[in-house]
Amino acid sequence: MTVKAIINGIPVEVAEGTSILDAAKKVSVKIPALCKHPDLDHTAACGICIVRIKATGRTLRACCTPLENGMEITTHDPEIVNVRRGIVEMIMSKHPNECVTCARNQNCELQTMCADFNIHTTDLDNIVPDLPVDATTKSIVLDPRKCISCGRCIQVCQKDQNVWALTFMERGIETRIAPAGDISMAESPCVKCGQCSAHCPTGAIVEYDEGPDVWAKLADPELHCVVQIAPAVRVAIGEAFGFKPGTNLTGKIYAALRRMGFKAVFDTNFGADLTILEEGSEFVERFAHGKGELPLITSCCPAWVDFMEKYHSDMIPHFSSCKSPHEMVGALSKTYYAEKIKTEAKKIYMVSVMPCTAKKYEIQRSDDMKSSGYQDVDVSITTRELARMIKQAGIDMQSIPEEQPDHLLGAYSGAGTIFGATGGVMEAAIRTALKLVTGQTPGRVDFEVTRGLKGVKEGVLEVAGKQVKIAVAHGLGNVEYVINKVREAKQKGEAPPWHFIEVMACPGGCVGGGGQPYGVTDELRLARAKGLYQEDQAGMWRCSHDNPYIQKLYDEYLGKPLSEKSHHLLHTHYNPRPQYQR
Amino acid sequence: MAAAAPGDLALIAKRWKDKRGSLIMALHDLQGRFGYVPRDAAQELGKQLNVPLARIYEVITFYNYFKLEAPGKNIISVCMGTACYLKGAPEIVAKLSEKLGVKAGETTPDKQFHLQQVRCIGCCGLAPVVTVNEKVLAKVKAADVVDQVYACAKGA
Ligand code: SF4
Ligand code: SF4
Ligand code: SF4
Ligand code: FES
């Protein structure tokens, strides 16, 4: 069913239920929206999207009003624009005037509104609430003074992520975002996914910035600084430099990192390949040899691990003991690589560049993260932080020539690269599981059921004549369905509904990570993922086990997957954690 | 658990579980019982009603009615359930009222004691029952109650 209406004199026809806000886009009319995010349900909190309905003369909010047949709508006239300006002025009257020192400077939806509406002076007093900054998670930083109460973060945290770390406390002008009660974020159930920061229109929630620390370490002559970049970083960072979303900048990023002073440039994709060898072997042990519980559940997303430890700790026996790929590379940089270059491990300083805020937490998650004898990854910065550092370093990403990684821990297969998209770990693991079970090169490497943005993807794949049932979930809100089914089957003593489950905390997987460039929508998630799948298709090796540097690593150092050395360096343990520390 | 007599949180949870819009009523009961909404009691209630703590705090900070902090250092609760009532709870309240100089539902000016009457707390076998913070006094006599309460009070 469609409805026909007229917006600013232009006829428009849209599907029934389409909001006036979205319908207007169809006829090239941009109604300003501040609380509404294209990813999220409307909260109708700000009122800036008002439009006038001709028949009644009433104004309505475009974000939450569906277009109706025969409506005649005015979206812009001097009076409406004035009301909108008034709304922005009101918001600014309780907002700190700190744009130049704000992490969102030049990338803030509120700042853009102020610019668009020409808010230069105001008659209203500036009364900023006196609320403390909360940086206790060391992953995300809350500055509730900059909150405009749009409700996006709360919707994301409660509904999409099902974590319920954040809520609105008090009401009216006193309304503020906070965890439940007067506790810090670190004491709350927050899993550090950073999705709140990715959706906040202002600088009220941002990543915990560690760029300055990295610069200091790079300037220290005693240190041997090395770096690795995660799969999802390469197809997103370009957005900060004017490239089309999804453009793969791998070679340019390597070059930029070398210019910044890193002595070796590694790639987390190598770690992803290694994860597949370890986790694939773990799966085959459980699936083909009956050693350990099924389903096997992936563990490379630290926000998911934290969520599981807090909310579903009965799933611990199902969890892969594999560390996440960047932790593996970290551990190897201070052992295997350190030995190769004859440098003391303590002089190596490993920086991870991740799409992710939760990795900041993960690097200190437990003593297993010090398997080299030192903290395996010293610091984890987000894509956003690296983009800023590249700008500070005066590097022109458009023209800088591409370079190669340091192959020892930097060469990778297409299977490693697709880790950055939801379903990628599963697809990569299946490719190698086929090889491990049959001993033969898999005849098929593309498993489309794992791809795309459906919340839970289910499929049955054939491995050596046996059916492997898989499920892929992304966005923690989609996990409950999967886990409940596993739990139910277990309680009834039935066969598990799936044999292998992949979970990524962020919608879309790491391409939609909480530390990626701002403005994420499904369109952007798909564009970034496309960049990864293209690299996979074009790659020399499609399977992790074909990566010769992985083979070399096993030959020279680890022995074989799941060896004692592998277990020591590449695997970890899980423990139930309380949701609230207080 | 702050001032919880055995089972009485469970009683509140049971009363409101699976009823629509029951959270506010359950919190009302909780405050009625403790004089405020203690964090650990809210946490336990949330678990039993399957409501996230964040939602509970959204509600209790939205309405001025709810208190997040104990109104006095020591919360004296006199059970007014049928059994306790019949076995002399009103005399106990009168005695405490006289000694402390406050009516039920009030806090002494020095904030040392908050006196309140509560609904049945579910240990009728011990009637009449008075609780002082987390301590439960059983088969209390009006003549002794003041001494007993002072003995239980923290740093008063
Ligand atoms: S980081 Fe994730 S879990 Fe933590 S408050 Fe933000 S959305 Fe919620
Ligand atoms: S912190 Fe940001 S996303 Fe959350 S309510 Fe405030 S302005 Fe909106
Ligand atoms: S999905 Fe990726 S970006 Fe998001 S929390 Fe997990 S690891 Fe980090
Ligand atoms: S965008 Fe419609 S009310 Fe905020």
PDB file of N, CA and C in Angstrom, chain A residues 457-487:
ATOM      1  N   LYS A 457      21.398 -14.848  11.408  1.00  0.00           N
ATOM      2  CA  LYS A 457      21.469 -15.607  10.160  1.00  0.00           C
ATOM      3  C   LYS A 457      21.691 -17.068  10.511  1.00  0.00           C
ATOM      4  N   GLU A 458      20.871 -17.926   9.936  1.00  0.00           N
ATOM      5  CA  GLU A 458      21.002 -19.352  10.235  1.00  0.00           C
ATOM      6  C   GLU A 458      21.224 -20.117   8.948  1.00  0.00           C
ATOM      7  N   GLY A 459      21.956 -21.205   9.045  1.00  0.00           N
ATOM      8  CA  GLY A 459      22.197 -21.994   7.841  1.00  0.00           C
ATOM      9  C   GLY A 459      22.697 -23.389   8.174  1.00  0.00           C
ATOM     10  N   VAL A 460      22.646 -24.224   7.185  1.00  0.00           N
ATOM     11  CA  VAL A 460      23.185 -25.586   7.310  1.00  0.00           C
ATOM     12  C   VAL A 460      24.222 -25.771   6.214  1.00  0.00           C
ATOM     13  N   LEU A 461      25.422 -26.144   6.612  1.00  0.00           N
ATOM     14  CA  LEU A 461      26.495 -26.320   5.635  1.00  0.00           C
ATOM     15  C   LEU A 461      26.979 -27.760   5.678  1.00  0.00           C
ATOM     16  N   GLU A 462      27.414 -28.199   4.539  1.00  0.00           N
ATOM     17  CA  GLU A 462      27.873 -29.580   4.421  1.00  0.00           C
ATOM     18  C   GLU A 462      29.380 -29.620   4.685  1.00  0.00           C
ATOM     19  N   VAL A 463      29.816 -30.378   5.689  1.00  0.00           N
ATOM     20  CA  VAL A 463      31.251 -30.558   5.903  1.00  0.00           C
ATOM     21  C   VAL A 463      31.537 -32.063   5.930  1.00  0.00           C
ATOM     22  N   ALA A 464      32.214 -32.527   4.928  1.00  0.00           N
ATOM     23  CA  ALA A 464      32.579 -33.948   4.820  1.00  0.00           C
ATOM     24  C   ALA A 464      31.379 -34.860   5.048  1.00  0.00           C
ATOM     25  N   GLY A 465      30.296 -34.556   4.356  1.00  0.00           N
ATOM     26  CA  GLY A 465      29.115 -35.407   4.432  1.00  0.00           C
ATOM     27  C   GLY A 465      28.268 -35.199   5.677  1.00  0.00           C
ATOM     28  N   LYS A 466      28.750 -34.370   6.595  1.00  0.00           N
ATOM     29  CA  LYS A 466      27.953 -34.104   7.784  1.00  0.00           C
ATOM     30  C   LYS A 466      27.375 -32.702   7.727  1.00  0.00           C
ATOM     31  N   GLN A 467      26.220 -32.543   8.354  1.00  0.00           N
ATOM     32  CA  GLN A 467      25.588 -31.231   8.355  1.00  0.00           C
ATOM     33  C   GLN A 467      26.078 -30.402   9.542  1.00  0.00           C
ATOM     34  N   VAL A 468      26.587 -29.234   9.234  1.00  0.00           N
ATOM     35  CA  VAL A 468      26.987 -28.312  10.290  1.00  0.00           C
ATOM     36  C   VAL A 468      25.965 -27.191  10.337  1.00  0.00           C
ATOM     37  N   LYS A 469      25.293 -27.077  11.493  1.00  0.00           N
ATOM     38  CA  LYS A 469      24.288 -26.013  11.632  1.00  0.00           C
ATOM     39  C   LYS A 469      24.942 -24.803  12.273  1.00  0.00           C
ATOM     40  N   ILE A 470      24.749 -23.675  11.618  1.00  0.00           N
ATOM     41  CA  ILE A 470      25.409 -22.467  12.112  1.00  0.00           C
ATOM     42  C   ILE A 470      24.408 -21.348  12.386  1.00  0.00           C
ATOM     43  N   ALA A 471      24.800 -20.449  13.263  1.00  0.00           N
ATOM     44  CA  ALA A 471      24.015 -19.235  13.497  1.00  0.00           C
ATOM     45  C   ALA A 471      24.985 -18.077  13.666  1.00  0.00           C
ATOM     46  N   VAL A 472      24.603 -16.937  13.115  1.00  0.00           N
ATOM     47  CA  VAL A 472      25.418 -15.737  13.209  1.00  0.00           C
ATOM     48  C   VAL A 472      24.533 -14.626  13.758  1.00  0.00           C
ATOM     49  N   ALA A 473      24.933 -14.042  14.883  1.00  0.00           N
ATOM     50  CA  ALA A 473      24.149 -12.952  15.463  1.00  0.00           C
ATOM     51  C   ALA A 473      25.028 -11.728  15.601  1.00  0.00           C
ATOM     52  N   HIS A 474      24.472 -10.559  15.357  1.00  0.00           N
ATOM     53  CA  HIS A 474      25.211  -9.322  15.589  1.00  0.00           C
ATOM     54  C   HIS A 474      24.270  -8.299  16.187  1.00  0.00           C
ATOM     55  N   GLY A 475      24.827  -7.435  17.055  1.00  0.00           N
ATOM     56  CA  GLY A 475      23.988  -6.570  17.882  1.00  0.00           C
ATOM     57  C   GLY A 475      23.585  -7.428  19.073  1.00  0.00           C
ATOM     58  N   LEU A 476      23.991  -7.022  20.287  1.00  0.00           N
ATOM     59  CA  LEU A 476      23.781  -7.916  21.430  1.00  0.00           C
ATOM     60  C   LEU A 476      22.310  -8.204  21.691  1.00  0.00           C
ATOM     61  N   GLY A 477      21.440  -7.310  21.230  1.00  0.00           N
ATOM     62  CA  GLY A 477      20.008  -7.537  21.395  1.00  0.00           C
ATOM     63  C   GLY A 477      19.521  -8.771  20.649  1.00  0.00           C
ATOM     64  N   ASN A 478      20.284  -9.218  19.679  1.00  0.00           N
ATOM     65  CA  ASN A 478      19.881 -10.405  18.914  1.00  0.00           C
ATOM     66  C   ASN A 478      20.389 -11.707  19.532  1.00  0.00           C
ATOM     67  N   VAL A 479      21.157 -11.589  20.594  1.00  0.00           N
ATOM     68  CA  VAL A 479      21.811 -12.768  21.160  1.00  0.00           C
ATOM     69  C   VAL A 479      20.853 -13.629  21.974  1.00  0.00           C
ATOM     70  N   GLU A 480      19.938 -12.946  22.657  1.00  0.00           N
ATOM     71  CA  GLU A 480      19.045 -13.643  23.579  1.00  0.00           C
ATOM     72  C   GLU A 480      18.340 -14.828  22.911  1.00  0.00           C
ATOM     73  N   TYR A 481      17.821 -14.585  21.712  1.00  0.00           N
ATOM     74  CA  TYR A 481      17.093 -15.615  20.976  1.00  0.00           C
ATOM     75  C   TYR A 481      17.973 -16.853  20.783  1.00  0.00           C
ATOM     76  N   VAL A 482      19.207 -16.601  20.383  1.00  0.00           N
ATOM     77  CA  VAL A 482      20.129 -17.698  20.092  1.00  0.00           C
ATOM     78  C   VAL A 482      20.495 -18.458  21.369  1.00  0.00           C
ATOM     79  N   ILE A 483      20.885 -17.710  22.383  1.00  0.00           N
ATOM     80  CA  ILE A 483      21.327 -18.345  23.634  1.00  0.00           C
ATOM     81  C   ILE A 483      20.179 -19.109  24.297  1.00  0.00           C
ATOM     82  N   ASN A 484      18.989 -18.514  24.266  1.00  0.00           N
ATOM     83  CA  ASN A 484      17.850 -19.196  24.881  1.00  0.00           C
ATOM     84  C   ASN A 484      17.575 -20.538  24.225  1.00  0.00           C
ATOM     85  N   LYS A 485      17.715 -20.570  22.909  1.00  0.00           N
ATOM     86  CA  LYS A 485      17.483 -21.843  22.206  1.00  0.00           C
ATOM     87  C   LYS A 485      18.527 -22.887  22.608  1.00  0.00           C
ATOM     88  N   VAL A 486      19.749 -22.451  22.741  1.00  0.00           N
ATOM     89  CA  VAL A 486      20.815 -23.368  23.156  1.00  0.00           C
ATOM     90  C   VAL A 486      20.517 -23.897  24.564  1.00  0.00           C
ATOM     91  N   ARG A 487      20.140 -22.966  25.422  1.00  0.00           N
ATOM     92  CA  ARG A 487      19.863 -23.317  26.815  1.00  0.00           C
ATOM     93  C   ARG A 487      18.685 -24.297  26.915  1.00  0.00           C
TER      94      ARG A 487
END
